[in-house]
GROMACS .gro file of C-alpha atoms in nm:
model
  377
    1GLN     CA    1  -0.977  -1.688   0.179
    2VAL     CA    2  -1.227  -1.593  -0.093
    3PRO     CA    3  -1.421  -1.902  -0.204
    4GLY     CA    4  -1.398  -1.973  -0.576
    5MET     CA    5  -1.085  -1.760  -0.623
    6LYS     CA    6  -0.921  -1.895  -0.940
    7GLU     CA    7  -0.631  -1.670  -1.033
    8ILE     CA    8  -0.430  -1.363  -0.931
    9LEU     CA    9  -0.299  -1.122  -1.195
   10LEU     CA   10  -0.045  -0.850  -1.118
   11MET     CA   11  -0.038  -0.562  -1.367
   12GLY     CA   12   0.224  -0.297  -1.404
   13PHE     CA   13   0.439  -0.096  -1.638
   14TYR     CA   14   0.763  -0.228  -1.483
   15GLN     CA   15   1.000  -0.469  -1.653
   16PRO     CA   16   0.976  -0.797  -1.459
   17ASN     CA   17   1.309  -0.878  -1.293
   18GLU     CA   18   1.454  -1.182  -1.124
   19ALA     CA   19   1.328  -1.081  -0.778
   20LEU     CA   20   0.969  -1.043  -0.902
   21CYS     CA   21   0.980  -1.378  -1.083
   22ARG     CA   22   1.116  -1.544  -0.768
   23PHE     CA   23   0.836  -1.386  -0.563
   24LEU     CA   24   0.569  -1.510  -0.807
   25VAL     CA   25   0.701  -1.865  -0.795
   26SER     CA   26   0.716  -1.876  -0.414
   27ALA     CA   27   0.370  -1.715  -0.380
   28GLN     CA   28   0.218  -1.971  -0.618
   29GLN     CA   29   0.369  -2.255  -0.417
   30GLU     CA   30   0.250  -2.108  -0.087
   31PHE     CA   31  -0.107  -2.023  -0.188
   32LYS     CA   32  -0.162  -2.301  -0.445
   33ILE     CA   33  -0.315  -2.061  -0.698
   34PRO     CA   34  -0.190  -1.938  -1.041
   35ILE     CA   35  -0.026  -1.594  -1.013
   36ARG     CA   36   0.091  -1.409  -1.324
   37TYR     CA   37   0.246  -1.071  -1.401
   38LEU     CA   38   0.111  -0.877  -1.701
   39GLN     CA   39   0.332  -0.595  -1.826
   40GLU     CA   40   0.170  -0.291  -1.990
   41TYR     CA   41   0.350  -0.158  -2.298
   42ALA     CA   42   0.300   0.195  -2.158
   43ALA     CA   43   0.154   0.338  -1.836
   44LEU     CA   44  -0.216   0.298  -1.917
   45GLY     CA   45  -0.380   0.436  -1.603
   46THR     CA   46  -0.598   0.259  -1.347
   47GLY     CA   47  -0.862   0.162  -1.605
   48GLY     CA   48  -0.653   0.132  -1.921
   49GLY     CA   49  -0.448  -0.160  -1.787
   50ILE     CA   50  -0.744  -0.383  -1.702
   51TYR     CA   51  -0.912  -0.290  -2.033
   52HIS     CA   52  -0.597  -0.376  -2.229
   53PHE     CA   53  -0.577  -0.717  -2.058
   54ARG     CA   54  -0.954  -0.783  -2.056
   55ASP     CA   55  -0.917  -1.107  -2.256
   56GLN     CA   56  -0.672  -1.243  -1.998
   57ILE     CA   57  -0.906  -1.145  -1.712
   58LEU     CA   58  -1.210  -1.302  -1.879
   59SER     CA   59  -1.032  -1.616  -2.007
   60GLY     CA   60  -1.125  -1.821  -1.700
   61GLY     CA   61  -1.495  -1.742  -1.733
   62ALA     CA   62  -1.493  -1.520  -1.422
   63GLU     CA   63  -1.830  -1.419  -1.280
   64ALA     CA   64  -1.663  -1.132  -1.097
   65PHE     CA   65  -1.315  -1.005  -1.012
   66PHE     CA   66  -1.150  -0.776  -0.760
   67VAL     CA   67  -0.920  -0.489  -0.854
   68LEU     CA   68  -0.682  -0.376  -0.579
   69ASN     CA   69  -0.449  -0.078  -0.608
   70ALA     CA   70  -0.102  -0.187  -0.501
   71ASP     CA   71  -0.025   0.123  -0.289
   72VAL     CA   72  -0.282   0.062  -0.013
   73CYS     CA   73  -0.287  -0.152   0.299
   74SER     CA   74  -0.611  -0.275   0.452
   75GLU     CA   75  -0.797  -0.561   0.613
   76PHE     CA   76  -0.920  -0.622   0.255
   77PRO     CA   77  -1.278  -0.727   0.344
   78LEU     CA   78  -1.325  -0.907   0.010
   79GLN     CA   79  -1.568  -1.168   0.137
   80GLU     CA   80  -1.783  -0.894   0.294
   81MET     CA   81  -1.784  -0.704  -0.036
   82LEU     CA   82  -1.911  -1.017  -0.215
   83GLU     CA   83  -2.191  -1.062   0.037
   84PHE     CA   84  -2.277  -0.690   0.019
   85ARG     CA   85  -2.312  -0.709  -0.360
   86GLN     CA   86  -2.555  -1.001  -0.327
   87GLN     CA   87  -2.768  -0.794  -0.090
   88HIS     CA   88  -2.751  -0.466  -0.285
   89GLY     CA   89  -2.816  -0.414  -0.654
   90ASP     CA   90  -2.813  -0.689  -0.915
   91MET     CA   91  -2.548  -0.934  -1.033
   92HIS     CA   92  -2.415  -0.674  -1.278
   93SER     CA   93  -2.352  -0.399  -1.022
   94PHE     CA   94  -2.008  -0.286  -0.907
   95VAL     CA   95  -1.881  -0.220  -0.554
   96ILE     CA   96  -1.624   0.034  -0.430
   97LEU     CA   97  -1.470  -0.008  -0.086
   98GLY     CA   98  -1.507   0.319   0.106
   99THR     CA   99  -1.391   0.450   0.443
  100THR     CA  100  -1.434   0.770   0.644
  101ALA     CA  101  -1.173   1.048   0.637
  102ASN     CA  102  -1.177   1.384   0.812
  103ARG     CA  103  -1.319   1.680   0.618
  104THR     CA  104  -0.982   1.837   0.538
  105GLN     CA  105  -0.803   1.524   0.419
  106ALA     CA  106  -1.103   1.398   0.218
  107LEU     CA  107  -1.009   1.654  -0.050
  108ASN     CA  108  -0.697   1.445  -0.128
  109TYR     CA  109  -0.901   1.138  -0.228
  110GLY     CA  110  -1.192   1.032  -0.447
  111CYS     CA  111  -1.506   1.141  -0.261
  112ILE     CA  112  -1.829   0.937  -0.267
  113VAL     CA  113  -2.184   1.060  -0.205
  114ALA     CA  114  -2.415   0.760  -0.149
  115ASN     CA  115  -2.781   0.696  -0.073
  116ALA     CA  116  -2.796   0.636   0.303
  117GLY     CA  117  -3.043   0.348   0.265
  118THR     CA  118  -2.924   0.156  -0.041
  119GLN     CA  119  -2.554   0.269  -0.045
  120GLU     CA  120  -2.589   0.341  -0.419
  121VAL     CA  121  -2.323   0.588  -0.534
  122GLN     CA  122  -2.504   0.901  -0.649
  123HIS     CA  123  -2.207   1.130  -0.701
  124TYR     CA  124  -1.832   1.071  -0.737
  125VAL     CA  125  -1.560   1.339  -0.752
  126GLU     CA  126  -1.185   1.269  -0.763
  127LYS     CA  127  -0.983   1.507  -0.539
  128PRO     CA  128  -1.245   1.785  -0.526
  129SER     CA  129  -1.146   2.148  -0.467
  130THR     CA  130  -1.424   2.192  -0.208
  131PHE     CA  131  -1.577   1.954   0.047
  132VAL     CA  132  -1.803   1.688  -0.110
  133SER     CA  133  -1.812   1.393   0.131
  134GLU     CA  134  -1.621   1.231   0.418
  135ILE     CA  135  -1.654   0.888   0.250
  136ILE     CA  136  -1.344   0.825   0.038
  137ASN     CA  137  -1.248   0.567  -0.223
  138CYS     CA  138  -1.008   0.300  -0.085
  139GLY     CA  139  -0.884   0.182  -0.428
  140ILE     CA  140  -1.037  -0.166  -0.380
  141TYR     CA  141  -1.317  -0.268  -0.620
  142LEU     CA  142  -1.543  -0.562  -0.704
  143PHE     CA  143  -1.632  -0.571  -1.074
  144THR     CA  144  -1.819  -0.799  -1.311
  145PRO     CA  145  -1.726  -0.840  -1.680
  146ALA     CA  146  -1.990  -0.572  -1.755
  147ILE     CA  147  -1.738  -0.308  -1.643
  148PHE     CA  148  -1.551  -0.353  -1.972
  149GLN     CA  149  -1.849  -0.216  -2.164
  150HIS     CA  150  -1.830   0.108  -1.964
  151ILE     CA  151  -1.450   0.132  -1.997
  152GLY     CA  152  -1.487   0.056  -2.370
  153GLU     CA  153  -1.723   0.353  -2.408
  154VAL     CA  154  -1.456   0.578  -2.258
  155PHE     CA  155  -1.196   0.429  -2.494
  156GLN     CA  156  -1.418   0.492  -2.800
  157ARG     CA  157  -1.486   0.849  -2.686
  158ASN     CA  158  -1.112   0.909  -2.635
  159GLN     CA  159  -1.041   0.778  -2.985
  160GLN     CA  160  -1.302   1.005  -3.140
  161GLU     CA  161  -1.166   1.308  -2.957
  162LEU     CA  162  -0.812   1.223  -3.064
  163ALA     CA  163  -0.923   1.179  -3.424
  164LEU     CA  164  -1.038   1.541  -3.419
  165GLU     CA  165  -0.701   1.651  -3.284
  166GLU     CA  166  -0.409   1.564  -3.508
  167SER     CA  167  -0.193   1.420  -3.235
  168SER     CA  168   0.121   1.219  -3.307
  169ASN     CA  169   0.087   0.992  -3.003
  170GLY     CA  170  -0.290   0.958  -3.009
  171TRP     CA  171  -0.281   0.577  -3.015
  172GLN     CA  172  -0.117   0.580  -2.675
  173ARG     CA  173  -0.331   0.850  -2.517
  174ALA     CA  174  -0.660   0.685  -2.614
  175GLU     CA  175  -0.562   0.378  -2.412
  176VAL     CA  176  -0.488   0.581  -2.097
  177ILE     CA  177  -0.808   0.548  -1.896
  178ARG     CA  178  -0.858   0.648  -1.533
  179LEU     CA  179  -1.118   0.441  -1.350
  180GLU     CA  180  -1.186   0.718  -1.104
  181GLN     CA  181  -1.233   1.026  -1.324
  182ASP     CA  182  -1.341   0.859  -1.648
  183VAL     CA  183  -1.556   0.564  -1.533
  184PHE     CA  184  -1.685   0.615  -1.178
  185THR     CA  185  -1.791   0.976  -1.237
  186ALA     CA  186  -2.007   0.859  -1.530
  187LEU     CA  187  -2.145   0.552  -1.348
  188ALA     CA  188  -2.251   0.747  -1.037
  189GLY     CA  189  -2.628   0.785  -1.020
  190SER     CA  190  -2.692   0.510  -1.279
  191GLY     CA  191  -2.793   0.243  -1.024
  192LYS     CA  192  -2.491   0.027  -1.109
  193LEU     CA  193  -2.230   0.150  -0.857
  194TYR     CA  194  -2.244   0.089  -0.480
  195VAL     CA  195  -2.012   0.165  -0.188
  196TYR     CA  196  -1.932  -0.080   0.092
  197LYS     CA  197  -1.813   0.123   0.391
  198THR     CA  198  -1.556  -0.045   0.613
  199ASP     CA  199  -1.468   0.037   0.973
  200GLY     CA  200  -1.152  -0.174   0.946
  201PHE     CA  201  -0.807  -0.024   0.903
  202TRP     CA  202  -0.701   0.132   0.574
  203SER     CA  203  -0.414   0.352   0.465
  204GLN     CA  204  -0.245   0.457   0.146
  205ILE     CA  205   0.129   0.388   0.115
  206LYS     CA  206   0.273   0.668  -0.095
  207SER     CA  207   0.622   0.676   0.052
  208ALA     CA  208   0.871   0.446   0.221
  209GLY     CA  209   0.792   0.629   0.545
  210SER     CA  210   0.434   0.500   0.528
  211ALA     CA  211   0.565   0.146   0.573
  212ILE     CA  212   0.619   0.184   0.948
  213TYR     CA  213   0.263   0.312   0.994
  214ALA     CA  214   0.131   0.028   0.775
  215SER     CA  215   0.333  -0.219   0.983
  216ARG     CA  216   0.167  -0.084   1.298
  217LEU     CA  217  -0.179  -0.137   1.146
  218TYR     CA  218  -0.098  -0.498   1.052
  219LEU     CA  219   0.065  -0.579   1.387
  220ASN     CA  220  -0.241  -0.439   1.564
  221GLN     CA  221  -0.461  -0.658   1.342
  222TYR     CA  222  -0.247  -0.963   1.426
  223SER     CA  223  -0.293  -0.895   1.799
  224LYS     CA  224  -0.667  -0.954   1.743
  225SER     CA  225  -0.677  -1.218   1.469
  226HIS     CA  226  -0.339  -1.403   1.496
  227PRO     CA  227  -0.187  -1.332   1.841
  228GLU     CA  228   0.036  -1.638   1.800
  229ARG     CA  229   0.233  -1.448   1.534
  230LEU     CA  230   0.349  -1.186   1.783
  231ALA     CA  231   0.637  -1.212   2.032
  232GLN     CA  232   0.561  -1.258   2.402
  233ASN     CA  233   0.765  -1.180   2.713
  234LYS     CA  234   0.931  -1.503   2.824
  235PRO     CA  235   1.191  -1.586   3.093
  236GLY     CA  236   1.537  -1.544   2.941
  237GLY     CA  237   1.400  -1.361   2.637
  238PRO     CA  238   1.410  -0.993   2.533
  239VAL     CA  239   1.171  -0.737   2.682
  240ILE     CA  240   0.868  -0.699   2.453
  241ARG     CA  241   0.657  -0.384   2.468
  242GLY     CA  242   0.338  -0.370   2.264
  243ASN     CA  243   0.306  -0.548   1.930
  244VAL     CA  244   0.633  -0.699   1.804
  245TYR     CA  245   0.701  -0.957   1.531
  246ILE     CA  246   1.024  -1.159   1.546
  247HIS     CA  247   1.115  -1.406   1.271
  248PRO     CA  248   1.198  -1.750   1.418
  249THR     CA  249   1.551  -1.740   1.272
  250ALA     CA  250   1.641  -1.406   1.435
  251SER     CA  251   1.887  -1.400   1.727
  252ILE     CA  252   1.786  -1.150   1.998
  253ASP     CA  253   1.988  -1.090   2.316
  254SER     CA  254   1.783  -1.124   2.635
  255SER     CA  255   1.878  -0.771   2.746
  256ALA     CA  256   1.734  -0.605   2.432
  257VAL     CA  257   1.411  -0.406   2.456
  258LEU     CA  258   1.181  -0.417   2.150
  259GLY     CA  259   0.854  -0.239   2.073
  260PRO     CA  260   0.604  -0.110   2.029
  261ASN     CA  261   0.553  -0.158   1.652
  262VAL     CA  262   0.870  -0.347   1.566
  263SER     CA  263   0.919  -0.611   1.297
  264ILE     CA  264   1.240  -0.817   1.300
  265GLY     CA  265   1.318  -1.011   0.980
  266GLU     CA  266   1.485  -1.337   0.891
  267GLY     CA  267   1.835  -1.400   1.029
  268VAL     CA  268   1.859  -1.063   1.206
  269THR     CA  269   2.107  -1.034   1.498
  270VAL     CA  270   2.026  -0.798   1.787
  271GLY     CA  271   2.299  -0.750   2.049
  272ALA     CA  272   2.297  -0.673   2.421
  273GLY     CA  273   2.120  -0.362   2.548
  274VAL     CA  274   1.977  -0.274   2.208
  275ARG     CA  275   1.660  -0.059   2.202
  276VAL     CA  276   1.433  -0.078   1.895
  277ARG     CA  277   1.104   0.111   1.869
  278GLU     CA  278   0.864   0.191   1.578
  279SER     CA  279   1.099   0.028   1.326
  280ILE     CA  280   1.134  -0.244   1.063
  281VAL     CA  281   1.460  -0.443   1.058
  282LEU     CA  282   1.490  -0.645   0.735
  283HIS     CA  283   1.658  -0.981   0.686
  284GLY     CA  284   2.024  -1.033   0.762
  285ALA     CA  285   2.072  -0.700   0.942
  286SER     CA  286   2.292  -0.679   1.251
  287LEU     CA  287   2.240  -0.436   1.542
  288HIS     CA  288   2.550  -0.440   1.762
  289ASP     CA  289   2.544  -0.396   2.141
  290HIS     CA  290   2.371  -0.090   2.288
  291THR     CA  291   2.249   0.056   1.959
  292CYS     CA  292   1.929   0.261   1.961
  293VAL     CA  293   1.698   0.238   1.656
  294LEU     CA  294   1.385   0.457   1.652
  295ASN     CA  295   1.142   0.528   1.363
  296THR     CA  296   1.376   0.365   1.114
  297ILE     CA  297   1.373   0.107   0.835
  298VAL     CA  298   1.699  -0.092   0.842
  299GLY     CA  299   1.767  -0.247   0.501
  300TRP     CA  300   1.867  -0.609   0.461
  301ASP     CA  301   2.226  -0.708   0.542
  302SER     CA  302   2.296  -0.368   0.702
  303THR     CA  303   2.512  -0.328   1.013
  304ILE     CA  304   2.478  -0.071   1.293
  305GLY     CA  305   2.784  -0.037   1.517
  306ARG     CA  306   2.797  -0.034   1.899
  307TRP     CA  307   2.642   0.262   2.084
  308ALA     CA  308   2.519   0.415   1.755
  309ARG     CA  309   2.183   0.594   1.745
  310VAL     CA  310   1.972   0.579   1.428
  311GLU     CA  311   1.654   0.783   1.453
  312GLY     CA  312   1.383   0.933   1.232
  313THR     CA  313   1.077   1.152   1.277
  314PRO     CA  314   0.741   0.973   1.255
  315SER     CA  315   0.499   1.089   0.985
  316ASP     CA  316   0.190   0.934   1.143
  317PRO     CA  317  -0.162   1.074   1.121
  318ASN     CA  318  -0.312   1.261   1.417
  319PRO     CA  319  -0.365   0.991   1.687
  320ASN     CA  320  -0.649   1.195   1.844
  321ASP     CA  321  -0.858   1.189   1.525
  322PRO     CA  322  -0.998   0.841   1.447
  323TYR     CA  323  -1.060   0.942   1.084
  324ALA     CA  324  -0.719   1.101   1.019
  325LYS     CA  325  -0.517   0.952   0.732
  326ILE     CA  326  -0.144   0.960   0.668
  327ASP     CA  327  -0.036   1.257   0.454
  328SER     CA  328   0.165   1.181   0.141
  329GLU     CA  329   0.459   1.406   0.223
  330THR     CA  330   0.698   1.512  -0.050
  331LEU     CA  331   1.065   1.427   0.004
  332PHE     CA  332   1.162   1.796  -0.003
  333ARG     CA  333   0.991   2.110   0.122
  334ASP     CA  334   1.130   2.461   0.060
  335GLY     CA  335   1.444   2.302  -0.085
  336ARG     CA  336   1.515   2.103   0.232
  337LEU     CA  337   1.467   1.737   0.318
  338THR     CA  338   1.138   1.688   0.501
  339PRO     CA  339   1.204   1.535   0.845
  340SER     CA  340   1.067   1.183   0.828
  341ILE     CA  341   1.169   0.832   0.918
  342THR     CA  342   1.530   0.730   0.861
  343ILE     CA  343   1.587   0.470   0.589
  344LEU     CA  344   1.902   0.262   0.552
  345GLY     CA  345   1.927   0.085   0.216
  346CYS     CA  346   2.061  -0.270   0.188
  347SER     CA  347   2.421  -0.345   0.291
  348VAL     CA  348   2.475  -0.012   0.470
  349THR     CA  349   2.739   0.000   0.744
  350ILE     CA  350   2.700   0.251   1.030
  351PRO     CA  351   3.013   0.287   1.248
  352ALA     CA  352   3.013   0.275   1.629
  353GLU     CA  353   2.913   0.576   1.839
  354VAL     CA  354   2.760   0.792   1.564
  355VAL     CA  355   2.415   0.950   1.527
  356ILE     CA  356   2.213   0.921   1.204
  357LEU     CA  357   1.907   1.148   1.225
  358ASN     CA  358   1.625   1.202   0.970
  359SER     CA  359   1.840   1.074   0.685
  360ILE     CA  360   1.810   0.842   0.385
  361VAL     CA  361   2.115   0.627   0.308
  362LEU     CA  362   2.126   0.460  -0.032
  363PRO     CA  363   2.242   0.096  -0.058
  364HIS     CA  364   2.601  -0.026  -0.026
  365LYS     CA  365   2.729   0.275   0.170
  366GLU     CA  366   2.987   0.262   0.447
  367LEU     CA  367   2.949   0.573   0.662
  368SER     CA  368   3.234   0.720   0.867
  369ARG     CA  369   3.061   0.991   1.073
  370SER     CA  370   2.725   1.126   1.197
  371TYR     CA  371   2.463   1.271   0.959
  372LYS     CA  372   2.149   1.479   1.009
  373ASN     CA  373   1.872   1.567   0.757
  374GLN     CA  374   2.063   1.434   0.456
  375ILE     CA  375   2.027   1.197   0.162
  376ILE     CA  376   2.355   1.008   0.135
  377LEU     CA  377   2.399   0.898  -0.226
   0.00000   0.00000   0.00000
């Protein structure tokens, strides 16, 4: 949707596999734009990766480029950020997307202090120990090629510091550059960095449990911008409550009740009397008659037997606080599994009449009984 968009580059430290290559090919065909994956030779940090591949980024003669962290979901107001940059600062200024968090949770993010009139960033602190600002960094940026000069200065400084220390792996450490701590902190107050504050939805996705919350945000967005994507109550169809997405190839019994916040994938089968709420059911899964699925991600090609109940505990932010964000819970607390959503890996078989509660089941498992608060390896 961004005019003049020429290319999309994915960067990561992961070895590209067959699934990623397949995804890149299908995405290129769908969006009619070149999409490439660039693999870092080591984990280079949020700034080191784009600096390492700066020649690839600049090869198309880009006037500007966006950098998006992969672990966030958002409305991605890219067009608005472009227009904002034209109105604020010069053509060589940079824009951070910001949003409002509550005072307590703001400490977990990069905090931005900006001029109320111009929105110029005057102060930037990553995960401060005391309250700095309620405006937080969303991990979505608009840069011009001039950013590489600032990242290059950090790289040179790192090299000089490493030359003083006799470190065996100095070559690697000099390349590790963090945009937030190393670049933004130095740029703040220089007249080159601005914040565009969005009122649209935004959330980080630090765990698999965040996916159900992210799905709710997107389904809610669809209800406003693309209502035709969502399922409607129709004669002879299942009962739909709230925002529900059903893939056209899915087979849903008319006595099933779905929603709110449910996404049903390709080729899924849902039997009679099934209840699904606050869940994602991935392609090829089968929910047999009278199953109950709540706060759960059902992996592809999994099967849940008749009268089984699969349930998790939601890890949503406080619904009464409009600025609350989702907490990045650890998997364990005090040596015990933190109650969260239930996750069934791919090709998991749940027998009839059992209860799976607050558990994570790894792929290709065939369970024989009920489980509670466990990771089943």
